[in-house]
Amino acid sequence: MTKRTILIEPDPILRKKSEPLETINPETRTLMNDMLETMYDAPGIGLAAVQIGILKRIIVIDISKENEKKAPLFLVNPTISFKSNKTSVHEEGCLSLPGHFAEIERPAECHIDFIDYDGKQKNLKAEGLLATCIQHEIDHLNGVLFIDYLSKLKKDMIIKKLVKSKKELDKIIL
Ligand code: NI
């Protein structure tokens, strides 16, 4: 497994729509393994392929706690078949928006259809943190970031800070 570089907003690739995968082959599995390693290393609980610059509809998620056994979930071509009217609010962060968090309201429950690591068609009923995480990651596949749900003022402020910290990073390259 190889750790890949995570793209940071503002990056035009993060705003592109990812393409569905036609087949799951060894190359796809290598990519999924790399995504998982990159996510664990970050550390984060979800990562979409677009965040490492690959415009394919692949997501990895692991919401297990630190003291629990790892429980990776690979979702290929995920589609939402049901969203509850009931909503819930979670404080969200994102590996592509380091250091920024915001409370985001989303449907509390969702059902998804997807292809798993072995290429099998599956479905999943998610609620709580998992439902939020899945919706956050599917947004990535459509070029959407959680800051898009904030007021323009808040969103612009976060982007401005990210641009500034990117410039600071550039300065210390020796
Ligand atoms: Ni994210």
Short mmCIF file of C-alpha atoms and ligand atoms in Angstrom, two decimals:
data_model
loop_
_atom_site.label_atom_id
_atom_site.label_comp_id
_atom_site.label_asym_id
_atom_site.label_seq_id
_atom_site.Cartn_x
_atom_site.Cartn_y
_atom_site.Cartn_z
CA MET A 1 0.00 0.00 0.00
CA THR A 2 1.19 3.48 -0.82
CA LYS A 3 0.26 6.68 0.91
CA ARG A 4 -1.00 9.27 -1.58
CA THR A 5 -1.10 13.07 -1.36
CA ILE A 6 -4.41 14.60 -0.32
CA LEU A 7 -5.56 17.62 -2.34
CA ILE A 8 -6.42 20.72 -0.34
CA GLU A 9 -9.12 23.27 -1.21
CA PRO A 10 -8.96 25.46 -3.25
CA ASP A 11 -7.98 22.92 -5.92
CA PRO A 12 -10.00 22.78 -9.15
CA ILE A 13 -9.90 18.94 -9.20
CA LEU A 14 -11.92 18.82 -5.95
CA ARG A 15 -14.75 20.59 -7.81
CA LYS A 16 -14.95 18.07 -10.66
CA LYS A 17 -17.56 15.31 -10.92
CA SER A 18 -16.16 11.77 -10.59
CA GLU A 19 -16.96 9.06 -13.16
CA PRO A 20 -18.52 5.67 -12.35
CA LEU A 21 -16.22 2.66 -12.38
CA GLU A 22 -16.96 0.01 -15.00
CA THR A 23 -15.07 -2.93 -13.50
CA ILE A 24 -13.20 -3.73 -10.34
CA ASN A 25 -9.79 -5.10 -11.25
CA PRO A 26 -6.47 -5.49 -9.36
CA GLU A 27 -5.59 -1.89 -10.23
CA THR A 28 -8.84 -0.71 -8.61
CA ARG A 29 -8.08 -2.73 -5.48
CA THR A 30 -4.58 -1.23 -5.29
CA LEU A 31 -6.17 2.19 -5.49
CA MET A 32 -8.69 1.29 -2.75
CA ASN A 33 -5.91 -0.05 -0.51
CA ASP A 34 -3.90 3.14 -1.07
CA MET A 35 -6.95 5.26 -0.24
CA LEU A 36 -7.45 3.34 3.00
CA GLU A 37 -3.82 3.74 4.03
CA THR A 38 -3.89 7.45 3.17
CA MET A 39 -7.08 7.89 5.23
CA TYR A 40 -5.76 5.98 8.27
CA ASP A 41 -2.50 7.90 8.13
CA ALA A 42 -4.16 11.34 7.90
CA PRO A 43 -6.07 10.35 10.13
CA GLY A 44 -9.64 10.58 8.89
CA ILE A 45 -12.84 8.52 8.86
CA GLY A 46 -13.68 8.92 5.17
CA LEU A 47 -11.92 9.61 1.88
CA ALA A 48 -13.12 9.92 -1.71
CA ALA A 49 -10.82 9.07 -4.64
CA VAL A 50 -11.08 12.64 -5.96
CA GLN A 51 -9.26 13.80 -2.82
CA ILE A 52 -6.14 12.03 -4.08
CA GLY A 53 -6.76 13.33 -7.60
CA ILE A 54 -8.54 10.29 -9.08
CA LEU A 55 -11.91 11.17 -10.61
CA LYS A 56 -13.58 7.80 -9.98
CA ARG A 57 -16.65 7.14 -7.83
CA ILE A 58 -14.86 5.32 -4.99
CA ILE A 59 -15.15 6.00 -1.27
CA VAL A 60 -13.47 4.46 1.77
CA ILE A 61 -14.93 4.90 5.25
CA ASP A 62 -14.02 3.56 8.69
CA ILE A 63 -15.92 4.98 11.64
CA SER A 64 -14.61 2.43 14.16
CA LYS A 65 -13.18 3.97 17.33
CA GLU A 66 -9.47 3.93 18.17
CA ASN A 67 -9.80 1.03 20.63
CA GLU A 68 -12.02 -1.02 18.31
CA LYS A 69 -11.13 -3.42 15.51
CA LYS A 70 -10.74 -1.63 12.18
CA ALA A 71 -13.88 -1.86 10.03
CA PRO A 72 -13.14 -0.46 6.56
CA LEU A 73 -16.03 0.04 4.18
CA PHE A 74 -15.36 0.36 0.44
CA LEU A 75 -18.15 1.93 -1.61
CA VAL A 76 -17.88 1.93 -5.39
CA ASN A 77 -20.47 3.81 -7.50
CA PRO A 78 -22.62 4.56 -4.43
CA THR A 79 -26.11 5.89 -5.06
CA ILE A 80 -28.59 7.09 -2.47
CA SER A 81 -31.98 5.36 -2.81
CA PHE A 82 -33.58 6.91 0.26
CA LYS A 83 -33.03 9.97 2.45
CA SER A 84 -35.09 10.52 5.61
CA ASN A 85 -37.00 13.74 6.18
CA LYS A 86 -35.66 13.71 9.71
CA THR A 87 -32.33 15.49 9.84
CA SER A 88 -29.39 15.51 12.22
CA VAL A 89 -26.51 17.87 12.81
CA HIS A 90 -22.89 16.78 13.08
CA GLU A 91 -19.74 18.85 13.35
CA GLU A 92 -17.93 17.98 10.12
CA GLY A 93 -14.33 18.29 9.12
CA CYS A 94 -12.64 17.22 5.90
CA LEU A 95 -9.13 16.09 5.00
CA SER A 96 -9.23 18.57 2.10
CA LEU A 97 -10.11 21.43 4.50
CA PRO A 98 -7.54 20.90 7.27
CA GLY A 99 -8.25 22.71 10.53
CA HIS A 100 -11.79 23.76 9.62
CA PHE A 101 -15.02 22.42 11.11
CA ALA A 102 -18.68 23.35 10.90
CA GLU A 103 -22.03 22.02 12.04
CA ILE A 104 -23.87 20.66 8.99
CA GLU A 105 -27.48 19.49 8.85
CA ARG A 106 -28.20 16.44 6.68
CA PRO A 107 -30.84 13.69 6.46
CA ALA A 108 -30.43 11.53 9.59
CA GLU A 109 -30.85 8.27 7.68
CA CYS A 110 -30.01 7.16 4.15
CA HIS A 111 -30.07 3.94 2.15
CA ILE A 112 -27.42 3.34 -0.46
CA ASP A 113 -26.71 0.89 -3.27
CA PHE A 114 -23.05 0.28 -4.08
CA ILE A 115 -20.45 -2.22 -5.29
CA ASP A 116 -18.11 -3.57 -2.62
CA TYR A 117 -14.36 -4.39 -2.63
CA ASP A 118 -15.06 -7.80 -4.17
CA GLY A 119 -17.22 -6.36 -6.96
CA LYS A 120 -20.51 -7.48 -5.41
CA GLN A 121 -23.65 -5.35 -5.60
CA LYS A 122 -24.74 -4.45 -2.06
CA ASN A 123 -27.06 -2.15 -0.18
CA LEU A 124 -26.78 -0.51 3.20
CA LYS A 125 -29.08 1.33 5.58
CA ALA A 126 -27.12 3.97 7.43
CA GLU A 127 -27.95 6.30 10.29
CA GLY A 128 -26.07 8.50 12.74
CA LEU A 129 -22.41 9.23 12.05
CA LEU A 130 -22.24 6.69 9.20
CA ALA A 131 -25.14 8.34 7.33
CA THR A 132 -23.47 11.74 7.64
CA CYS A 133 -20.12 10.35 6.57
CA ILE A 134 -21.56 8.61 3.49
CA GLN A 135 -23.39 11.76 2.40
CA HIS A 136 -20.27 13.89 2.93
CA GLU A 137 -18.21 11.48 0.79
CA ILE A 138 -20.83 11.18 -1.97
CA ASP A 139 -20.82 15.00 -2.10
CA HIS A 140 -17.08 14.78 -2.90
CA LEU A 141 -17.91 12.57 -5.91
CA ASN A 142 -20.10 15.41 -7.17
CA GLY A 143 -17.53 18.15 -6.52
CA VAL A 144 -19.29 19.39 -3.38
CA LEU A 145 -17.53 20.27 -0.10
CA PHE A 146 -19.20 20.86 3.28
CA ILE A 147 -18.31 24.56 3.16
CA ASP A 148 -20.78 24.85 0.27
CA TYR A 149 -23.58 24.55 2.87
CA LEU A 150 -22.29 27.57 4.80
CA SER A 151 -23.01 31.26 4.16
CA LYS A 152 -20.90 32.84 1.43
CA LEU A 153 -19.16 34.93 4.07
CA LYS A 154 -18.10 31.91 6.17
CA LYS A 155 -17.12 29.90 3.08
CA ASP A 156 -14.99 32.71 1.65
CA MET A 157 -13.29 33.21 5.00
CA ILE A 158 -12.31 29.53 5.21
CA ILE A 159 -11.00 29.48 1.61
CA LYS A 160 -9.01 32.65 2.28
CA LYS A 161 -7.38 31.03 5.32
CA LEU A 162 -6.58 27.87 3.34
CA VAL A 163 -4.96 29.93 0.55
CA LYS A 164 -2.91 31.74 3.17
CA SER A 165 -1.70 28.53 4.84
CA LYS A 166 -0.82 27.05 1.42
CA LYS A 167 1.35 30.12 0.77
CA GLU A 168 3.02 29.71 4.18
CA LEU A 169 3.82 26.09 3.29
CA ASP A 170 5.37 27.18 -0.03
CA LYS A 171 7.69 29.54 1.83
CA ILE A 172 9.41 26.83 3.81
CA ILE A 173 10.40 24.60 0.90
CA LEU A 174 14.21 24.42 1.09
NI NI B 1 -14.21 15.41 3.05
#
